[in-house]
Short mmCIF file of C-alpha atoms in Angstrom, two decimals:
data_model
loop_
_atom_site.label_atom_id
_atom_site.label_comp_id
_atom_site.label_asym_id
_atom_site.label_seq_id
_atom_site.Cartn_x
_atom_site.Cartn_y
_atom_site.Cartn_z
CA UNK K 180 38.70 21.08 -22.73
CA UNK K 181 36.84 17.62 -22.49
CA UNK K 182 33.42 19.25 -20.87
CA UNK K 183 33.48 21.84 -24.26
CA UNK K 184 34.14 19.01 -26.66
CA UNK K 185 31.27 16.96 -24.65
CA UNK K 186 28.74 20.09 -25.26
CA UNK K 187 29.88 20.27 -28.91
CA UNK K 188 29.04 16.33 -29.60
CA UNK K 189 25.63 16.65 -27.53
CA UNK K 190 24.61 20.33 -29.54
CA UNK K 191 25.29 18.52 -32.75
CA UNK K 192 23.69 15.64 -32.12
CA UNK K 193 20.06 17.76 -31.21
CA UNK K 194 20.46 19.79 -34.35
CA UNK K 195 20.81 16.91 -36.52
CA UNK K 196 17.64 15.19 -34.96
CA UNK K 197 15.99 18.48 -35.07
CA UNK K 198 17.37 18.85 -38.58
CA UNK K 199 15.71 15.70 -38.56
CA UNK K 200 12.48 16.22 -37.73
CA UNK K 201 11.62 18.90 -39.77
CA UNK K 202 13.27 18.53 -43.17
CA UNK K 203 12.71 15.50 -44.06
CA UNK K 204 12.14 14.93 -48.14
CA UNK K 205 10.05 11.78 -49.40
CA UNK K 206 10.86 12.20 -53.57
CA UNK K 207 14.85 12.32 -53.93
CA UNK K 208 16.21 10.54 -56.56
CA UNK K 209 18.10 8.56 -54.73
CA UNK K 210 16.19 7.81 -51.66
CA UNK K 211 16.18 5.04 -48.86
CA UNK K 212 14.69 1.80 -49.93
CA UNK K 213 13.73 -0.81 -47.65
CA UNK K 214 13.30 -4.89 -48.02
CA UNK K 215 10.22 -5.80 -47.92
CA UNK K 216 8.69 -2.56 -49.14
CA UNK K 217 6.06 -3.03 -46.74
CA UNK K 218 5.89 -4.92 -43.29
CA UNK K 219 3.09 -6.76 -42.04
CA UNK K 220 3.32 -8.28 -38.43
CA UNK K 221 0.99 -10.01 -35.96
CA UNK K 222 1.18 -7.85 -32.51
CA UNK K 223 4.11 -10.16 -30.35
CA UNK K 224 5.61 -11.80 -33.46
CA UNK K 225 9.33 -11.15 -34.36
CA UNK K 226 9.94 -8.63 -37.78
CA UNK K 227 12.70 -7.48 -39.23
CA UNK K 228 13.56 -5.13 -42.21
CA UNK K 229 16.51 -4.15 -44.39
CA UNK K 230 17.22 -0.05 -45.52
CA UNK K 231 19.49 0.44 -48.22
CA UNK K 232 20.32 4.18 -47.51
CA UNK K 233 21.33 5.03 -51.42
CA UNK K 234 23.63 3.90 -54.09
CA UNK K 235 25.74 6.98 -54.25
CA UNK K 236 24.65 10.06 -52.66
CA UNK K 237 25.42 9.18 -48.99
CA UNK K 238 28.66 7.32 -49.10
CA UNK K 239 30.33 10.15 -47.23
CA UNK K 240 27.30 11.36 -45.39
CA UNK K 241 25.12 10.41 -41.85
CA UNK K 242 22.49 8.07 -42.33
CA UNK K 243 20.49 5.82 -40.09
CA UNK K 244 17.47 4.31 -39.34
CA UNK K 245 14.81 6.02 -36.89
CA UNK K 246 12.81 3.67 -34.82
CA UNK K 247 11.04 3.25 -31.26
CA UNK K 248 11.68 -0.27 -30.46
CA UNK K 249 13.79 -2.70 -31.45
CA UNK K 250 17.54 -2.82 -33.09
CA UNK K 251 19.81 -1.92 -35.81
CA UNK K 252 22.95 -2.55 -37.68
CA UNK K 253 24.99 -0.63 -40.02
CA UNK K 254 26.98 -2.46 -43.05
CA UNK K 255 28.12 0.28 -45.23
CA UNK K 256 25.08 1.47 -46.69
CA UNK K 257 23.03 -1.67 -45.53
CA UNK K 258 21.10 -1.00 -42.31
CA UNK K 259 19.46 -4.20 -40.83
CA UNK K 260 16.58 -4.08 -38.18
CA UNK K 261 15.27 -6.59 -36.27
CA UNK K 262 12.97 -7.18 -33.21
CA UNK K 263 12.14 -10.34 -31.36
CA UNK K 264 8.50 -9.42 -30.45
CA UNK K 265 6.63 -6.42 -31.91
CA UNK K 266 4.74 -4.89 -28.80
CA UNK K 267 3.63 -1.39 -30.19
CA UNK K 268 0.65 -0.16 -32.08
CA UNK K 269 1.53 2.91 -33.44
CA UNK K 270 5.88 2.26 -34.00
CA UNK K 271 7.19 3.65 -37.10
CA UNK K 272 10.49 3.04 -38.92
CA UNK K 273 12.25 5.77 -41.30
CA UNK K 274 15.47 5.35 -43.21
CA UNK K 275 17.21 8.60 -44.25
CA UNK K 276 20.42 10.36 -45.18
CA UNK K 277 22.13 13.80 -45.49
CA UNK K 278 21.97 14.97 -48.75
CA UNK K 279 24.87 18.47 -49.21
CA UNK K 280 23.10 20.84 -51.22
CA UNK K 281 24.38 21.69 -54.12
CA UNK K 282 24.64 25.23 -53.84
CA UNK K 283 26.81 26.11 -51.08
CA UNK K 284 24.20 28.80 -49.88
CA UNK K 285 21.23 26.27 -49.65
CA UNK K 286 20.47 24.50 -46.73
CA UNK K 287 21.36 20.75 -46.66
CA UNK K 288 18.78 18.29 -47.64
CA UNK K 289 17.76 15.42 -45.80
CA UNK K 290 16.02 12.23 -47.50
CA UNK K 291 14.02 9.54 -46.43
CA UNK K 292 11.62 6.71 -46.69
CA UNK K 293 8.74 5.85 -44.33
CA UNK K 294 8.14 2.11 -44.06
CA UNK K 295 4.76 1.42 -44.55
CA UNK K 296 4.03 -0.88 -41.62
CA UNK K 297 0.81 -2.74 -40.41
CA UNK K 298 0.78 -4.58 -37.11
CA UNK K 299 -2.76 -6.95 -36.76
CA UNK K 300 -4.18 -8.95 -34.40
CA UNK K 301 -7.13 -11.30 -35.31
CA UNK K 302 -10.45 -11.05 -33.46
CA UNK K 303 -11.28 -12.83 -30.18
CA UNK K 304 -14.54 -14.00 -31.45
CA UNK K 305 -16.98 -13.20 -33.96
CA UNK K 306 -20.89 -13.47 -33.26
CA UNK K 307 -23.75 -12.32 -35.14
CA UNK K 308 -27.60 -11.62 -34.22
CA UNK K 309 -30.57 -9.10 -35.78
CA UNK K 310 -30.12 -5.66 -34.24
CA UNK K 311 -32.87 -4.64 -32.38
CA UNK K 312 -34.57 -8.09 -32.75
CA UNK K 313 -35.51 -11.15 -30.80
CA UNK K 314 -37.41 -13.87 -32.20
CA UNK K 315 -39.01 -15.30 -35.94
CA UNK K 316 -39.47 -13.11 -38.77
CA UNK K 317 -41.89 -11.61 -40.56
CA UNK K 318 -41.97 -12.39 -44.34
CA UNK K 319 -41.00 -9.23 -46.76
CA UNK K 320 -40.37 -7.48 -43.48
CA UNK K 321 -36.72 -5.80 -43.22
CA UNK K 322 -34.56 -6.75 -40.38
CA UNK K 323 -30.93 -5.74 -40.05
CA UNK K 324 -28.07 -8.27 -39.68
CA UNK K 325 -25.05 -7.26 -37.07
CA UNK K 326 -21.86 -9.35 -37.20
CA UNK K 327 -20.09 -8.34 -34.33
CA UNK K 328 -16.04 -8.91 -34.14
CA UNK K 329 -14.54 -8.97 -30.47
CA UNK K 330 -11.20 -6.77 -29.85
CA UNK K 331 -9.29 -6.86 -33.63
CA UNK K 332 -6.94 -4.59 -35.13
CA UNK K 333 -6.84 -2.72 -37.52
CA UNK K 334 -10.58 -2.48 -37.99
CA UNK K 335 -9.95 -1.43 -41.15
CA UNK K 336 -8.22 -3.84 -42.41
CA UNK K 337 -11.99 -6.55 -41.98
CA UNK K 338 -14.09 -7.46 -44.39
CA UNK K 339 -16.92 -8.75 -42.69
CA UNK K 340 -19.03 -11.50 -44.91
CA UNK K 341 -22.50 -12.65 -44.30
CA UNK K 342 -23.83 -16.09 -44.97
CA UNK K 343 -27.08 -18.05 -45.40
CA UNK K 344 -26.15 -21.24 -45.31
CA UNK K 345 -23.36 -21.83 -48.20
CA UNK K 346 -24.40 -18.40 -50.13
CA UNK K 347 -22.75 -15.47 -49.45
CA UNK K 348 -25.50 -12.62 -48.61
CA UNK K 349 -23.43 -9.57 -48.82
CA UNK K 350 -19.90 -8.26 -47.19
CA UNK K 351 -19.05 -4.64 -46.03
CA UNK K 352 -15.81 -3.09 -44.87
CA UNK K 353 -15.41 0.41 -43.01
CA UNK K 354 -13.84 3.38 -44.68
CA UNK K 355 -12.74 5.13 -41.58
CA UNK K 356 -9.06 4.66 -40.40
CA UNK K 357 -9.44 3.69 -36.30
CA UNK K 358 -5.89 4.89 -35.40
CA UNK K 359 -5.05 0.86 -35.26
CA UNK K 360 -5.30 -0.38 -32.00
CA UNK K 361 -7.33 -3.27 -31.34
CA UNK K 362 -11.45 -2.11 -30.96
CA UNK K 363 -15.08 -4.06 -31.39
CA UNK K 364 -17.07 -3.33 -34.22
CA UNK K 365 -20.40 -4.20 -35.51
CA UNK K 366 -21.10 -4.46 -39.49
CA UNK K 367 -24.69 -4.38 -40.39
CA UNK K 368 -26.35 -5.85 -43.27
CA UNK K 369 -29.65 -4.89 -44.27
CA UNK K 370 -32.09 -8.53 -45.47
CA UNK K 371 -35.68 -9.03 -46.33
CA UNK K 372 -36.40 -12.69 -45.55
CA UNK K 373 -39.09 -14.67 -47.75
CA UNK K 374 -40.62 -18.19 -46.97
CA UNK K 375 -37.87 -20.24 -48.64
CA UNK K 376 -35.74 -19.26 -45.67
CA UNK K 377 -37.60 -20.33 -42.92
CA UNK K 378 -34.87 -22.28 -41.08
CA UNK K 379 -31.91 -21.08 -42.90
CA UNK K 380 -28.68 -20.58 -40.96
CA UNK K 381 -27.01 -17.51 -41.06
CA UNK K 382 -23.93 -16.64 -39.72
CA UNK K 383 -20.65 -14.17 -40.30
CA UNK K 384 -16.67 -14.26 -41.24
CA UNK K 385 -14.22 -11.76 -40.10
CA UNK K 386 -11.53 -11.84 -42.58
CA UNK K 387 -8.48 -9.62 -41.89
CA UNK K 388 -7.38 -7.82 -45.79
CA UNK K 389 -4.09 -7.80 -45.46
CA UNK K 390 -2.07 -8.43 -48.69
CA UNK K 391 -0.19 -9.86 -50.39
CA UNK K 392 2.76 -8.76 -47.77
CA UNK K 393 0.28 -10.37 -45.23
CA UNK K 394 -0.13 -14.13 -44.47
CA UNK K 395 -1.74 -16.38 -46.84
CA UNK K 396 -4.31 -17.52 -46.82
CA UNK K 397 -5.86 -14.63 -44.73
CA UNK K 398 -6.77 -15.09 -40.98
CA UNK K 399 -11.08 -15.77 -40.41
CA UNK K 400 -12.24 -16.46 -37.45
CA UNK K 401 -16.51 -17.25 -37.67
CA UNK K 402 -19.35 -16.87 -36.04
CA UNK K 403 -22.34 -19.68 -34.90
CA UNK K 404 -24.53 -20.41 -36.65
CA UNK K 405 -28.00 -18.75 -36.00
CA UNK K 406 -31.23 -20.49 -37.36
CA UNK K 407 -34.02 -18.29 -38.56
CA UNK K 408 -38.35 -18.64 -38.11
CA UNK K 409 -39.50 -17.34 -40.44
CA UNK K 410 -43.61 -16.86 -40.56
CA UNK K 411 -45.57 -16.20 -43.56
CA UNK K 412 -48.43 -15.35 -45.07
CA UNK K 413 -51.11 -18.95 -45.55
CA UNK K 414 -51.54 -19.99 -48.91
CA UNK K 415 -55.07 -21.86 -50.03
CA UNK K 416 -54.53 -24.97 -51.92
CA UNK K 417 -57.37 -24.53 -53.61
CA UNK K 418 -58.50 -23.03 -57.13
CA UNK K 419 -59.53 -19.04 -56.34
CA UNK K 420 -62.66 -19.58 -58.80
CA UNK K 421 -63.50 -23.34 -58.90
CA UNK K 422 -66.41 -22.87 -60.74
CA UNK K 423 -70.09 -24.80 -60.43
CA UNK K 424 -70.37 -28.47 -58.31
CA UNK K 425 -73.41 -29.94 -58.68
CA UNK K 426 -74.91 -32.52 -55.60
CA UNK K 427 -77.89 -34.90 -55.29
CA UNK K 428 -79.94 -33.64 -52.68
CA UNK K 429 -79.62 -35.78 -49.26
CA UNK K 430 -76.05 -35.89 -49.63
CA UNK K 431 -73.05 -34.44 -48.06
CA UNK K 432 -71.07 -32.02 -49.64
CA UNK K 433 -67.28 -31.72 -48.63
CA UNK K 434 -65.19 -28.67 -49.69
CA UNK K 435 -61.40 -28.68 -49.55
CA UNK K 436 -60.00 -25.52 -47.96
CA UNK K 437 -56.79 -26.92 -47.34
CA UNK K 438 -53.68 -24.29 -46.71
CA UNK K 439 -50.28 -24.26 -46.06
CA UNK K 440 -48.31 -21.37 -43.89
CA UNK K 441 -46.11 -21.06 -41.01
CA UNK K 442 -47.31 -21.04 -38.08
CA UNK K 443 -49.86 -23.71 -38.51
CA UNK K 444 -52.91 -21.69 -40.01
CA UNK K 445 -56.98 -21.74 -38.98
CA UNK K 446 -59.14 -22.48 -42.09
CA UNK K 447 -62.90 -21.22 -42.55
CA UNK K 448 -65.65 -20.93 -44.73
CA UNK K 449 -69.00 -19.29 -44.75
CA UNK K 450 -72.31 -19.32 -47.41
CA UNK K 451 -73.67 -15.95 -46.08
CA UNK K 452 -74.58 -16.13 -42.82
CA UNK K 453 -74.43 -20.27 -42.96
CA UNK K 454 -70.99 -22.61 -42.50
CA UNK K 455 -70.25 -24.48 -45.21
CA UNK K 456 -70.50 -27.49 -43.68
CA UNK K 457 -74.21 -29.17 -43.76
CA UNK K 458 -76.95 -31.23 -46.08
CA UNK K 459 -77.17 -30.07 -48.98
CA UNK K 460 -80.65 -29.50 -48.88
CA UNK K 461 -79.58 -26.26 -46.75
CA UNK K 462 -77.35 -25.37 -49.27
CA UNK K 463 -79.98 -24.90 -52.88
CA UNK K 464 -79.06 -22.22 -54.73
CA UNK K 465 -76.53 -20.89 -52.05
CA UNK K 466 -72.92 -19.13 -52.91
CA UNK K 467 -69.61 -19.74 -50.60
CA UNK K 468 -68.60 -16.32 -50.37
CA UNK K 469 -65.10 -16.87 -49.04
CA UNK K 470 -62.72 -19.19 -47.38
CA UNK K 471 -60.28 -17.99 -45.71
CA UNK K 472 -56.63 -19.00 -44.08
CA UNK K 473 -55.29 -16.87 -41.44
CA UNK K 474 -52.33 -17.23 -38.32
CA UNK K 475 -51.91 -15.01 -35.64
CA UNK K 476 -50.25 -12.50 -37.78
CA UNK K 477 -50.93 -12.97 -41.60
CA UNK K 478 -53.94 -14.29 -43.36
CA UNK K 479 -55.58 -14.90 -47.00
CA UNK K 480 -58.66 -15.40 -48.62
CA UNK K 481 -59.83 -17.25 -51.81
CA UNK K 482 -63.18 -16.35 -52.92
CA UNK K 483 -65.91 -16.65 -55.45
CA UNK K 484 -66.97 -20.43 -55.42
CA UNK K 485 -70.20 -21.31 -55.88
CA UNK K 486 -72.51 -24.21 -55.10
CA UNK K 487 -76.32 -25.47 -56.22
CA UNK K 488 -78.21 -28.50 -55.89
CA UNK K 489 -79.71 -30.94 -57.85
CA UNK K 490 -83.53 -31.86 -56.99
#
């Protein structure tokens, strides 16, 4: 008699958590609530929750709280749970009850709440480079940005934020959901660099978005800092049509074809076929036809100034 009643217990507990399993509703009127409404942890830290099953409808039914890890307590309608470190990735916690149909025909109905749970862990380290690229810059050239953050979960849950110097540059998130364990991800940022930021610093923050159920303020961890070259194009400091100057003969005549560029430009200038440079006797009635600034890999010209001599 003790072996059947054994059976009985055992076959009623499977079809309730088959029952279970399969029938659960989300939209009763009366449904599970927990405290807080949404749990936040850091992977290892203790949690704990609170499930009020209902107000009324399951007085005189079962109700309990499902979870993986972790332990429970009943008080009437009151189920506490509480765990001392949080060790799982992917654990889930769901309060419900058996609801009697109302019609004795219908099938029973089972209602329940799914905690909405988030378990993070803030990144290793955070570092940032150009993708693809080693070395100064190119003025007006693009170059992609890549702020990389080491083993962090849930990726999507980072808003990665680029700097130059104190000004923020841009900041992208992911859309894709990474099934939550802890992964390394780049975030790119597209930049075209100009002259004013040769030797800027830029450099990243990882900021896990977590809510307002999540600590405050919100855990960054940042990159170094990583200085920029940036080369551009030389600039003549010098009028691009200076017009007529006028020289006793015997003299010398200096011209200014001063620039300014990074890296440290060559300056020339030629009067057709002759340098600029010379008496001025060589130079009656002679036109500069150009000066020109140039580095290894940009250059400009001013031209147009012309020259005569007085007899």
């Amino acid at each position: 008699m003790l072996f059947c009643e054994v059976i009985f217990v055992l076959s009623l507990m499977t079809f309730l958590l088959d029952f279970h399993a399969s029938g659960c509703v989300l939209n009763c009127k009366d449904k599970p609530v927990f405290t807080p409404s949404r749990l936040v942890v850091k992977y290892g830290d203790p949690a704990s929750v609170i499930c009020n099953a209902c107000q009324q409808e399951c007085l005189n039914e079962l109700f309990n709280l499902e979870h993986s890890m972790g332990k429970s307590t009943i008080n009437r309608t009151t189920i506490s749970w509480n765990i001392d470190s949080f060790t799982e990735w992917t654990a889930s916690l769901q309060c419900y009850y058996n609801k009697a149909a109302e019609n004795v025909s219908d099938p029973d109905v089972q209602c329940c709440t799914i905690l909405p749970l988030t378990v993070y862990k803030p990144p290793d380290k955070v570092s940032i480079s150009f993708a693809n690229h080693t070395g100064p810059l190119i003025e007006a050239h693009p170059y992609t940005l890549q702020c990389t953050v080491h083993n962090v979960a849930p990726v999507e849950k980072v808003k990665a934020i680029f700097y130059r110097g104190h000004s923020v540059v841009g900041q992208v998130q992911v859309n894709n959901s990474y099934g939550g364990k802890p992964m390394t991800h780049s975030y790119t940022l597209d930049v075209i660099p100009h002259k004013g930021e040769d030797g800027a610093a830029y450099w990243c923050a990882a900021e896990l978005v977590l809510g307002p159920e999540g600590p405050q303020p919100p855990p960054v961890v940042i990159s170094q800092n990583m200085t920029t070259t940036v080369y551009y194009a030389p600039k003549l400091q010098v009028p691009k049509h200076p017009g007529l100057i006028t020289i006793n003969e015997g003299n010398q005549l200096k011209l200014d074809c001063s620039s300014d560029g990074n890296r440290v430009p060559h300056t020339s200038g030629r009067f057709h076929r002759v340098a600029f440079t010379g008496a001025a006797s060589s130079l009656s009635n002679l036109q500069l036809l150009n000066m020109r600034a140039s580095t290894p890999v940009l250059s400009a010209t001013a031209i147009g100034t012309s020259l005569r001599s007085f007899m």
